[in-house]
Coordinates of C-alpha atoms in Angstrom, one line a residue:
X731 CA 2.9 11.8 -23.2
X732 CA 3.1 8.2 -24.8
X733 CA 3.4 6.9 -21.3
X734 CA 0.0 8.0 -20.1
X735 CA -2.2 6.5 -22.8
X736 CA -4.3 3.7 -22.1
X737 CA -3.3 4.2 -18.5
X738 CA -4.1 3.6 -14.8
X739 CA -3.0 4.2 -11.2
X740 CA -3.6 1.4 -8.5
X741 CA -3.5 2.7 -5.4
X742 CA -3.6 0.3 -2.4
X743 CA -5.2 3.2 0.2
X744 CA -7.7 6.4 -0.8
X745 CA -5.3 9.0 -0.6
X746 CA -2.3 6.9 -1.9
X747 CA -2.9 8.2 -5.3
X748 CA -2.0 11.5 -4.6
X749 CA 0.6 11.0 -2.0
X750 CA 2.5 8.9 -4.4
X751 CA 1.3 9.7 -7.9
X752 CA 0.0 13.4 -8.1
X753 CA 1.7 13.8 -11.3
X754 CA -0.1 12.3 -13.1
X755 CA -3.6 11.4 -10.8
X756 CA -5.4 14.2 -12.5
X757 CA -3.9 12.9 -16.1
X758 CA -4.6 9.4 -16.3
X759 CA -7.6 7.5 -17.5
X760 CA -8.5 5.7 -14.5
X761 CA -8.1 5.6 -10.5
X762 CA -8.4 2.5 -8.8
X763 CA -8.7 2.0 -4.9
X764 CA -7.6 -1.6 -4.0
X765 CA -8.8 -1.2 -0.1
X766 CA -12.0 0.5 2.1
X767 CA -13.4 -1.1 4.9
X768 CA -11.2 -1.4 7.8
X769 CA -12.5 -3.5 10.9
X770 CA -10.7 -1.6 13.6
X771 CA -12.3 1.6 11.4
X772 CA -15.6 0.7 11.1
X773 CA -16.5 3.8 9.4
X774 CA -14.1 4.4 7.3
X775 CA -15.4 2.8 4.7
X776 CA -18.3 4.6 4.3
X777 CA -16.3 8.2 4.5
X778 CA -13.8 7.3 1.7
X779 CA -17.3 6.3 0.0
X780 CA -18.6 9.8 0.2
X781 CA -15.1 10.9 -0.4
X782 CA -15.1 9.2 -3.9
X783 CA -18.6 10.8 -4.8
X784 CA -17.0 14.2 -4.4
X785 CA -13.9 13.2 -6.4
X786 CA -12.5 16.1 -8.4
X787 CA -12.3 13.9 -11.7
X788 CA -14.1 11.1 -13.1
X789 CA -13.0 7.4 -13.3
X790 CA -12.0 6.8 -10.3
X791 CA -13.2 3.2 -8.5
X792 CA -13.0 1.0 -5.3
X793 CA -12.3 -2.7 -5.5
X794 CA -13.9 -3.1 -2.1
X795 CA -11.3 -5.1 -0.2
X796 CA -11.2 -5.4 3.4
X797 CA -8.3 -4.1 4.7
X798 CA -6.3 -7.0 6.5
X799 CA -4.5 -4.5 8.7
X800 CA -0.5 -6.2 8.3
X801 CA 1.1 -2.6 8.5
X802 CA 3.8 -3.0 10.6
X803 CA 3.8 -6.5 10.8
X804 CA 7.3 -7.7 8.6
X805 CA 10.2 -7.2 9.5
X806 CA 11.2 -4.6 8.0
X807 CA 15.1 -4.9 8.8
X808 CA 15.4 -8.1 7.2
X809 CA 12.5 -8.4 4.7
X810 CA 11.3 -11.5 3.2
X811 CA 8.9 -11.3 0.5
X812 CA 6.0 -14.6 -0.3
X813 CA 3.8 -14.7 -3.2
X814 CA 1.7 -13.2 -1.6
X815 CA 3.5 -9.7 -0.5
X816 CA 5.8 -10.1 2.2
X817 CA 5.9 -12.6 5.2
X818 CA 4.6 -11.2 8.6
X819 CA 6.2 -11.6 11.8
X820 CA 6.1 -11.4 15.6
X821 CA 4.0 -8.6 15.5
X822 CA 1.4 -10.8 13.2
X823 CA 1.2 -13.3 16.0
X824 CA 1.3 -10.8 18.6
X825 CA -2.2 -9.4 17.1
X826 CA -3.5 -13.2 17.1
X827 CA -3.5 -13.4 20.1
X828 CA -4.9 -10.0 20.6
X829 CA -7.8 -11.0 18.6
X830 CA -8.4 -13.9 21.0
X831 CA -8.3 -12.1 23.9
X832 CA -11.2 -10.1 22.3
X833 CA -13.5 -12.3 21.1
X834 CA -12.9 -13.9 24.4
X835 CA -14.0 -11.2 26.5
X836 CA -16.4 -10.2 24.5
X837 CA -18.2 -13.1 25.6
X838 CA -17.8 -12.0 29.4
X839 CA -18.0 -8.3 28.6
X840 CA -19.9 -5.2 26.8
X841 CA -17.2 -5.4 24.1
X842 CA -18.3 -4.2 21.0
X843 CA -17.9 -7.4 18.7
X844 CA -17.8 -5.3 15.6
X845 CA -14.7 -4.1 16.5
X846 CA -12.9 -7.7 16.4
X847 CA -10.9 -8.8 13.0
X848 CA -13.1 -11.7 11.2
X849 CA -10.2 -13.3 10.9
X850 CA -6.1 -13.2 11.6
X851 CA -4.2 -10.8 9.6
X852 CA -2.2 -13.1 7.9
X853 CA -5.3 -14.9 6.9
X854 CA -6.9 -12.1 5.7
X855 CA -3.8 -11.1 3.8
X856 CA -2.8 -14.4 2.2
X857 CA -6.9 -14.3 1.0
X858 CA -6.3 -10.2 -0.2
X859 CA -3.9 -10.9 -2.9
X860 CA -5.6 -13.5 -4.8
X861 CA -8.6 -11.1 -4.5
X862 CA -6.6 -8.0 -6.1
X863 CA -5.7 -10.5 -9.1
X864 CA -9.2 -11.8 -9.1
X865 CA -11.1 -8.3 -9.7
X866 CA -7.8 -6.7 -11.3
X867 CA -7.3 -9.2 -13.9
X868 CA -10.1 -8.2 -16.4
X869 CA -9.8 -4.7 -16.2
X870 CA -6.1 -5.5 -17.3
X871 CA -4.8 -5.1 -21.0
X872 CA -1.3 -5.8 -22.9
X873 CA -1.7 -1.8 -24.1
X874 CA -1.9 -0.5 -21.2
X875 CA 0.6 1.7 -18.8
X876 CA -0.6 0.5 -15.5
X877 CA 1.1 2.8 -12.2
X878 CA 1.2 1.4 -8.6
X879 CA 3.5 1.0 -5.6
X880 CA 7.0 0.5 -5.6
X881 CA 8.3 -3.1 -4.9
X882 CA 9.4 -1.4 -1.2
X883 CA 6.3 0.2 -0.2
X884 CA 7.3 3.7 -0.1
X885 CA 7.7 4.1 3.6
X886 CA 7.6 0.1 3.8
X887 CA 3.4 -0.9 3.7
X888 CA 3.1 -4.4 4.0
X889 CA -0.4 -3.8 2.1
X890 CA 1.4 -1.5 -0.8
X891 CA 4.2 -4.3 -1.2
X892 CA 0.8 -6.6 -1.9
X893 CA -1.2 -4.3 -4.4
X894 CA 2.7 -4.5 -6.4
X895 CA 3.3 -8.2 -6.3
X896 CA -0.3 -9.1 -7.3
X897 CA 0.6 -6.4 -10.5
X898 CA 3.8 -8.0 -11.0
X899 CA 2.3 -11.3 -11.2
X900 CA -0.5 -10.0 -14.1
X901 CA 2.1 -8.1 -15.3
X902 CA 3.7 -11.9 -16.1
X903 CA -0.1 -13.0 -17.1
X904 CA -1.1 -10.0 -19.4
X905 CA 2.1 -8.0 -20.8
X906 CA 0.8 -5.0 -19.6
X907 CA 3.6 -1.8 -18.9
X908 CA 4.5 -1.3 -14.9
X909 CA 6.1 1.7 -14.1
X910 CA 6.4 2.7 -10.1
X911 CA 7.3 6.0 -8.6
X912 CA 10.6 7.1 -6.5
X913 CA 9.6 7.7 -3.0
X914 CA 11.3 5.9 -0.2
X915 CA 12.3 6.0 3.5
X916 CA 15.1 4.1 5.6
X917 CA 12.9 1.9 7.0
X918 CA 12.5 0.6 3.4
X919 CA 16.0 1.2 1.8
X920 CA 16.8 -2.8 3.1
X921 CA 14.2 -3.6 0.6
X922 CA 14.5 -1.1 -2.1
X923 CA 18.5 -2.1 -2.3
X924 CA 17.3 -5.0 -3.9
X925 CA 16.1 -3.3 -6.8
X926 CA 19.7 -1.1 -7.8
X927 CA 20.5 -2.1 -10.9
X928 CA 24.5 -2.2 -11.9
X929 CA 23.4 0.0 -15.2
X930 CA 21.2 3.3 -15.0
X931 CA 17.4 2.5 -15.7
X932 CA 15.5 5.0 -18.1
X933 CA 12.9 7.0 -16.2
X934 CA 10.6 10.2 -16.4
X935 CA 10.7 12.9 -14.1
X936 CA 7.5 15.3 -14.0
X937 CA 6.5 18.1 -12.0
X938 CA 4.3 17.4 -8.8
X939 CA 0.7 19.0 -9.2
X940 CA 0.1 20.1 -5.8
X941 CA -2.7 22.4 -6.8
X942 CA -4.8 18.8 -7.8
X943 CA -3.6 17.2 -4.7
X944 CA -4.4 19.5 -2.2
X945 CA -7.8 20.0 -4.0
X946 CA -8.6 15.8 -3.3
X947 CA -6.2 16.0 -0.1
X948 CA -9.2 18.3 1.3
X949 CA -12.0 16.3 0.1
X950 CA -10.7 13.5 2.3
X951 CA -9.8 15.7 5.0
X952 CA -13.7 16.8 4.7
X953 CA -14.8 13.1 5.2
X954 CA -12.0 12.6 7.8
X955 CA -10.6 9.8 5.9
X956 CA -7.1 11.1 5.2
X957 CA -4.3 9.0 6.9
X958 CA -1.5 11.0 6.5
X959 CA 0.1 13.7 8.0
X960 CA -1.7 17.2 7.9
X961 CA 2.1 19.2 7.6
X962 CA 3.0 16.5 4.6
X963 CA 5.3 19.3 2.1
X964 CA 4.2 17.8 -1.4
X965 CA 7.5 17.7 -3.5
X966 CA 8.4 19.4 -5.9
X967 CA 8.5 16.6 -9.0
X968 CA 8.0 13.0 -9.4
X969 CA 10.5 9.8 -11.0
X970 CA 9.2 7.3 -12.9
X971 CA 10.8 4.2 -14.3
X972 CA 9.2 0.6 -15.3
X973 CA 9.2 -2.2 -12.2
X974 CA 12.6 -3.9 -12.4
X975 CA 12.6 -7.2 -11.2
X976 CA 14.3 -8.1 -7.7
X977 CA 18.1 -7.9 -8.3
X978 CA 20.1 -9.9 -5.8
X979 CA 24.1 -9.7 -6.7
X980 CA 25.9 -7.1 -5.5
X981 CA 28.2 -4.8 -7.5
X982 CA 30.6 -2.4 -7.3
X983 CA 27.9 0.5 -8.7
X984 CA 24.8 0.0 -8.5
X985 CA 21.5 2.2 -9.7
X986 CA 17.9 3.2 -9.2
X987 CA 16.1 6.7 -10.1
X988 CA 16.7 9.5 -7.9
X989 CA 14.4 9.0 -4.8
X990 CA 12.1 11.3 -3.0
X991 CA 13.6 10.3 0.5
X992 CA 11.7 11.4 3.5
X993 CA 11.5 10.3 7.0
X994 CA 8.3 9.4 9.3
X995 CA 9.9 8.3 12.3
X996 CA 8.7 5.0 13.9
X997 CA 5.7 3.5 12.3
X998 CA 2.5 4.6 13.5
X999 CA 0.3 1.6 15.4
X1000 CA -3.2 1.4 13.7
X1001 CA -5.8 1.7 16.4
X1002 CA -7.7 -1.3 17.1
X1003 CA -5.6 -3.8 18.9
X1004 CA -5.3 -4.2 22.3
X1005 CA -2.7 -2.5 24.0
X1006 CA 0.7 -5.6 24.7
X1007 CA 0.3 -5.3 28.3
X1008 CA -2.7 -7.1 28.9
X1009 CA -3.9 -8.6 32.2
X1010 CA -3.2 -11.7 33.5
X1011 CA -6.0 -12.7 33.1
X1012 CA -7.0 -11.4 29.5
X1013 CA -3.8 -12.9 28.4
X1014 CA -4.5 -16.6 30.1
X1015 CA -8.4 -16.1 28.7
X1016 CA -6.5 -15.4 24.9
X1017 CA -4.0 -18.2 25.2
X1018 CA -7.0 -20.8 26.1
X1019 CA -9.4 -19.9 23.8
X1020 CA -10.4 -22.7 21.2
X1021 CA -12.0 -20.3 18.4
X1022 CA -11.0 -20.6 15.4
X1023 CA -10.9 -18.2 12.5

């Protein structure tokens, strides 16, 4: 298929590649992994490590980032993208100060230090995206066909939104081919509804190979690296079109691809943060810390 030479999937998270683009993951020429470590996780990057050495195919590589752990963070009923992904909310702030509160009583305390975020997550993910340009950039050509996240984030990731908005921006830079794939949830429709089009957009619909992903889907499982449900039903086929650009006039029809609509239910909380009822203390000991990041 003329779409699949010279081509690529960018995947923001191991295991995105097949949850998102298992058509195809066995078929093109390289994999790329944007994230692995994960402070909260601290061994997770080593399992998707060992995970990658057992990969059922060849080509496939890690960029290395540090998470910054913003899912959940925007808000995801009125969205607001930056340059730099999407802007990060309340729940960003609420984390900050959650961070505080650690390093603070792990001063006091037998509190694992490890365990504490380097920095704030919207540090950390302002710093991620000129990263994923940085290391993307010369493994980029104008030839290629280049596959990552839609411009919603599937299910709406702050960190998928990322990996697609540094592409778009190289995209810009290099002249390289986008395409993204059709899955979606409610929680991102506010987003994706920026993307109908008022005429039809070409795409390419291709059958799911659920044989290849429940071959790397056990791999990961084997590491105990996969983040997604264990009863996930793979569907039956997967849309493709190129990016479109953010469209913001309404009209009276408007288009996309046909979606692969599911439902999660409320976001899941990463582990690793503090729980929002903190003491009195632990909350006046975050507030009056002087630590910067």
């Amino acid at each position: 298929m003329p779409f699949l030479e010279n081509s690529m999937i960018v995947a923001a998270h191991a295991d995105d590649e097949i949850l998102w683009f298992n058509s195809i993951a066995a078929d093109v020429d390289q994999v790329i992994v944007v994230y692995c470590d994960f402070w909260a996780h601290p061994d997770l990057g080593s399992a998707r490590a060992a995970s990658f050495a057992e990969y059922p195919r060849d080509n496939v590589e890690c960029l290395k980032i540090d998470e910054s752990g913003a899912a959940g963070c925007a808000n995801w009923a009125s969205p607001q993208l930056t340059n730099y992904g999407m802007a990060l909310g309340v729940e960003a702030n609420r984390r900050a100060i959650m961070r505080l509160a650690k390093k603070s009583l792990s001063m006091v305390a037998a509190y694992d230090r490890n365990r504490i975020a380097g920095e704030s997550v919207l540090s950390a993910y302002r710093r991620n995206f000129d990263a994923i340009c940085d290391a993307l950039r010369p493994k980029l050509r104008a030839d290629m066909n280049v596959f990552t996240h839609n411009p919603w984030g599937e299910y709406g990731h702050e960190e998928h939104i990322q990996v697609f908005r540094a592409l778009e921006k190289l995209r810009d830079e290099i002249g390289f081919r986008l395409w993204i794939s059709n899955y979606c949830t409610d929680r991102a429709m506010p987003l994706a509804q920026r993307y109908f089009r008022s005429e039809p957009a070409d795409y390419v619909r291709l059958p799911c190979n659920k044989a290849f992903a429940e071959q790397v889907a056990s791999v990961y499982k084997k590491h105990g690296c996969w983040t997604w449900a264990d009863d996930w039903v793979w569907f039956d086929d997967e849309c493709f079109m190129e990016a479109p650009r953010e469209h913001s006039r309404d009209e009276p029809h408007r288009h996309l691809f046909p979606l692969n609509f599911f439902s999660i239910g409320d976001f899941p909380q990463r582990k690793g943060w503090l729980p929002l009822a903190m003491t009195a203390t632990a909350a006046s000991v975050a507030l009056a810390a002087t630590i910067a990041d």
